[in-house]
Amino acid sequence: MVRTLMLTAATVLGLAAHGIAADAIVGEWKATSGETVAISPCGGAYCYVVKTGKHAGKTIGKVHSTGASYEGEISDPDNGNVYGAFASVSGPSLKMKGCYMKVLCKTQTWSRL
């Protein structure tokens, strides 16, 4: 019994260390604008990089995990304005909320590709 628990714990830790148990936000998402945005780990956070369209290659955001959700900053690639970002993943959907002073907010739902 103890050996089984130890093997299970070692397996779980090993999978997490190799990134197999990746965070739910990691991957490629289709934004409401139609562009593809890749979200990947970067320096202890998760960075948003536009992959398609006129802003391809541009980093537009960075969030940190706060448990089941994410918080950080996101920018509008058209004008460069930076907003507070709040995100949560539910199945194949990413709910993105950008806020100015946590009062004026706009929400979008992105789809996993």
One Martini backbone bead per residue (centre of mass of N, CA, C, O) as a GRO file, in nm:
protein
  113
    1MET     BB    1   0.060   0.061  -0.024
    2VAL     BB    2   0.298   0.256   0.014
    3ARG     BB    3   0.427   0.199  -0.259
    4THR     BB    4   0.189   0.297  -0.432
    5LEU     BB    5   0.186   0.589  -0.327
    6MET     BB    6   0.478   0.655  -0.411
    7LEU     BB    7   0.442   0.602  -0.715
    8THR     BB    8   0.217   0.803  -0.762
    9ALA     BB    9   0.366   1.056  -0.664
   10ALA     BB   10   0.605   1.031  -0.863
   11THR     BB   11   0.438   1.051  -1.119
   12VAL     BB   12   0.309   1.326  -1.074
   13LEU     BB   13   0.574   1.484  -1.040
   14GLY     BB   14   0.693   1.407  -1.315
   15LEU     BB   15   0.474   1.529  -1.496
   16ALA     BB   16   0.498   1.820  -1.392
   17ALA     BB   17   0.805   1.858  -1.459
   18HIS     BB   18   0.740   1.796  -1.785
   19GLY     BB   19   0.449   1.945  -1.859
   20ILE     BB   20   0.197   1.756  -1.884
   21ALA     BB   21   0.056   1.936  -1.652
   22ALA     BB   22  -0.064   2.176  -1.786
   23ASP     BB   23  -0.193   2.464  -1.799
   24ALA     BB   24  -0.503   2.566  -1.916
   25ILE     BB   25  -0.396   2.834  -2.075
   26VAL     BB   26  -0.227   2.672  -2.250
   27GLY     BB   27  -0.210   2.783  -2.591
   28GLU     BB   28  -0.441   2.817  -2.854
   29TRP     BB   29  -0.631   3.112  -2.955
   30LYS     BB   30  -0.941   3.252  -3.052
   31ALA     BB   31  -1.020   3.554  -3.108
   32THR     BB   32  -1.269   3.781  -3.177
   33SER     BB   33  -1.090   3.895  -3.426
   34GLY     BB   34  -0.951   3.599  -3.542
   35GLU     BB   35  -0.701   3.571  -3.399
   36THR     BB   36  -0.406   3.420  -3.296
   37VAL     BB   37  -0.325   3.312  -2.957
   38ALA     BB   38  -0.043   3.257  -2.763
   39ILE     BB   39  -0.001   3.065  -2.460
   40SER     BB   40   0.289   3.092  -2.241
   41PRO     BB   41   0.548   3.039  -2.065
   42CYS     BB   42   0.706   3.327  -1.868
   43GLY     BB   43   0.873   3.395  -1.601
   44GLY     BB   44   0.624   3.284  -1.405
   45ALA     BB   45   0.423   3.315  -1.642
   46TYR     BB   46   0.187   3.434  -1.901
   47CYS     BB   47   0.207   3.477  -2.247
   48TYR     BB   48   0.088   3.693  -2.510
   49VAL     BB   49   0.088   3.594  -2.861
   50VAL     BB   50   0.061   3.693  -3.172
   51LYS     BB   51   0.024   3.486  -3.480
   52THR     BB   52  -0.184   3.663  -3.643
   53GLY     BB   53  -0.181   3.910  -3.852
   54LYS     BB   54  -0.077   4.246  -3.807
   55HIS     BB   55   0.037   4.142  -3.495
   56ALA     BB   56   0.246   3.946  -3.545
   57GLY     BB   57   0.465   3.884  -3.259
   58LYS     BB   58   0.303   4.027  -3.042
   59THR     BB   59   0.302   4.124  -2.718
   60ILE     BB   60  -0.013   4.160  -2.509
   61GLY     BB   61   0.060   3.977  -2.243
   62LYS     BB   62   0.046   3.915  -1.870
   63VAL     BB   63   0.002   3.636  -1.645
   64HIS     BB   64  -0.110   3.511  -1.329
   65SER     BB   65  -0.169   3.276  -1.113
   66THR     BB   66  -0.482   3.243  -0.884
   67GLY     BB   67  -0.548   2.943  -0.943
   68ALA     BB   68  -0.842   2.944  -1.135
   69SER     BB   69  -0.700   3.211  -1.220
   70TYR     BB   70  -0.611   3.531  -1.383
   71GLU     BB   71  -0.352   3.797  -1.357
   72GLY     BB   72  -0.285   4.130  -1.518
   73GLU     BB   73  -0.188   4.222  -1.851
   74ILE     BB   74  -0.330   4.409  -2.135
   75SER     BB   75  -0.318   4.494  -2.480
   76ASP     BB   76  -0.381   4.710  -2.740
   77PRO     BB   77  -0.248   4.675  -3.055
   78ASP     BB   78  -0.358   4.944  -3.189
   79ASN     BB   79  -0.279   5.161  -2.922
   80GLY     BB   80  -0.125   5.041  -2.643
   81ASN     BB   81  -0.315   4.999  -2.431
   82VAL     BB   82  -0.337   4.929  -2.079
   83TYR     BB   83  -0.475   4.653  -1.891
   84GLY     BB   84  -0.645   4.483  -1.682
   85ALA     BB   85  -0.626   4.127  -1.628
   86PHE     BB   86  -0.882   3.868  -1.665
   87ALA     BB   87  -0.888   3.504  -1.628
   88SER     BB   88  -1.072   3.207  -1.757
   89VAL     BB   89  -1.121   2.854  -1.765
   90SER     BB   90  -1.371   2.667  -1.975
   91GLY     BB   91  -1.265   2.443  -2.130
   92PRO     BB   92  -1.273   2.584  -2.462
   93SER     BB   93  -1.273   2.853  -2.279
   94LEU     BB   94  -1.176   3.209  -2.269
   95LYS     BB   95  -1.208   3.451  -2.026
   96MET     BB   96  -1.174   3.795  -2.107
   97LYS     BB   97  -1.068   4.078  -1.900
   98GLY     BB   98  -1.063   4.430  -1.948
   99CYS     BB   99  -0.936   4.700  -1.730
  100TYR     BB  100  -1.010   5.023  -1.608
  101MET     BB  101  -0.968   5.052  -1.281
  102LYS     BB  102  -1.182   4.807  -1.231
  103VAL     BB  103  -1.449   4.939  -1.390
  104LEU     BB  104  -1.381   4.945  -1.695
  105CYS     BB  105  -1.514   4.676  -1.887
  106LYS     BB  106  -1.411   4.403  -2.109
  107THR     BB  107  -1.552   4.111  -2.265
  108GLN     BB  108  -1.414   3.795  -2.376
  109THR     BB  109  -1.440   3.498  -2.589
  110TRP     BB  110  -1.229   3.234  -2.630
  111SER     BB  111  -1.099   2.974  -2.847
  112ARG     BB  112  -0.984   2.672  -2.875
  113LEU     BB  113  -0.746   2.510  -3.110
   0.00000   0.00000   0.00000
